[in-house]
Amino acid sequence: MTKFNALPAFTKEEEARAKVYLATQVAAMMGRKLEEGDWSTVYCRAKGIPDAGWSNLHIDVNYAGLGVEHKTLRCSQLGARSLKIACGTTMMHPSATRSIRIDDVEGDADDVMRDVFQQYSELIALRTDRVRQQAGGREPDMRIGWLLWEDNLTEFLYFEERMVAPDPSRYYAEWNVTAARGARKPSRSLWVYDRDTHQKRYSVTTSAGIKIQPYFDVPPPADPNLYYFRVQGEPVGDGLVQMWVAASTAIALRRQLGSLEQESVSAAIVTLIEQGVSPDMPAATGEDLAVGVVVSSRAYSMLTTAWEAVSDEHRAQLLLKALQQ
């Protein structure tokens, strides 16, 4: 049976700040791909700790005994389904680390597994020591933080679990060889399974760079330590939708419309689109805190179907441009 061991990551206040900072980050990104550094920035700002910047070379968060390695995973081709469809499932991350080697790709699978786990354990111990050096006498709290996101940057799931070195006695391994197909060369991977459940828990690649690919369990939606953020097209009840837009865009809309009340903004959207107005694409804005602007569900549906845009911020900029024409 799968066990979910998510840890508390945010207080209620930190969770609320994380949503605003994430909405701000998404508004500034204007549809570009999310990077690990984007989430590390949001996380540190929400928790009020220094942002050391994301790097493959060191742990992402190292502050007062807290050590967090952030891993992000894009969930594509969801269609109309919510990202919550991932809850309660097992997923694979393409890389936990590349800081390993395999000396004999033809060796006994269990022997190679034990060697790989030893190297991985040494890496975790090294990172733990670095956190301990800055912990001020606290025992390090080492974690992996998993962030799931989807292509439209609308929904996000985040949870943390304990970072622990794998115990080789709990696993067994087998080699898997994929035959050559077309121009692709044959590949060889080490598949590692849990002895009790027989579920695959790691895949270790040997071609195109050696790396550990871990399998992780996404908690169910009711887990209090699973954090769900929706920062675009957020339903807020009674046929209303909240758009998250940059503060500068919200200020400009208020000046143009005289109000950001949902009736005013909704009416402007419906009128302009029914008139067939097609605004030019505006330039991206800076990085000011996002503001929630509520519109009717009808207005939001018209906005998302009539004008091509990459985000709510982009849609709001197009609305502003149309109002100014």
PDB file of C-alpha atoms in Angstrom, residues 58 71 81 87 98 103 107 120 131-132 148 159 165 177 215 220 247 267 290 298-299 323:
ATOM      1  CA  HIS A  58      23.881  23.186  -4.333  1.00  0.00           C
ATOM      2  CA  LYS A  71      12.035  19.536  -8.059  1.00  0.00           C
ATOM      3  CA  ARG A  81      -8.979  18.157 -16.630  1.00  0.00           C
ATOM      4  CA  CYS A  87      -3.407  13.443  -6.697  1.00  0.00           C
ATOM      5  CA  ARG A  98      23.459  13.557 -12.235  1.00  0.00           C
ATOM      6  CA  ASP A 103      31.636   1.785 -13.554  1.00  0.00           C
ATOM      7  CA  GLY A 107      27.488  -5.810 -13.814  1.00  0.00           C
ATOM      8  CA  TYR A 120      23.430   9.147  -3.709  1.00  0.00           C
ATOM      9  CA  VAL A 131      22.956  22.899   5.984  1.00  0.00           C
ATOM     10  CA  ARG A 132      24.327  21.940   9.422  1.00  0.00           C
ATOM     11  CA  LEU A 148       3.680  20.044 -10.276  1.00  0.00           C
ATOM     12  CA  PHE A 159       4.276  19.206  -1.208  1.00  0.00           C
ATOM     13  CA  ALA A 165      19.164   8.143   1.761  1.00  0.00           C
ATOM     14  CA  VAL A 177      17.412  -2.908 -22.350  1.00  0.00           C
ATOM     15  CA  TYR A 215       9.317   7.799  -8.576  1.00  0.00           C
ATOM     16  CA  PRO A 220      -4.509  12.755  -2.124  1.00  0.00           C
ATOM     17  CA  ALA A 247      -0.658  45.810 -10.024  1.00  0.00           C
ATOM     18  CA  ALA A 267     -19.346  45.041 -19.067  1.00  0.00           C
ATOM     19  CA  ALA A 290      -0.410  40.634  -8.611  1.00  0.00           C
ATOM     20  CA  ARG A 298     -19.462  34.948 -19.138  1.00  0.00           C
ATOM     21  CA  ALA A 299     -17.007  37.820 -19.555  1.00  0.00           C
ATOM     22  CA  LEU A 323     -10.121  50.352 -24.115  1.00  0.00           C
TER      23      LEU A 323
END
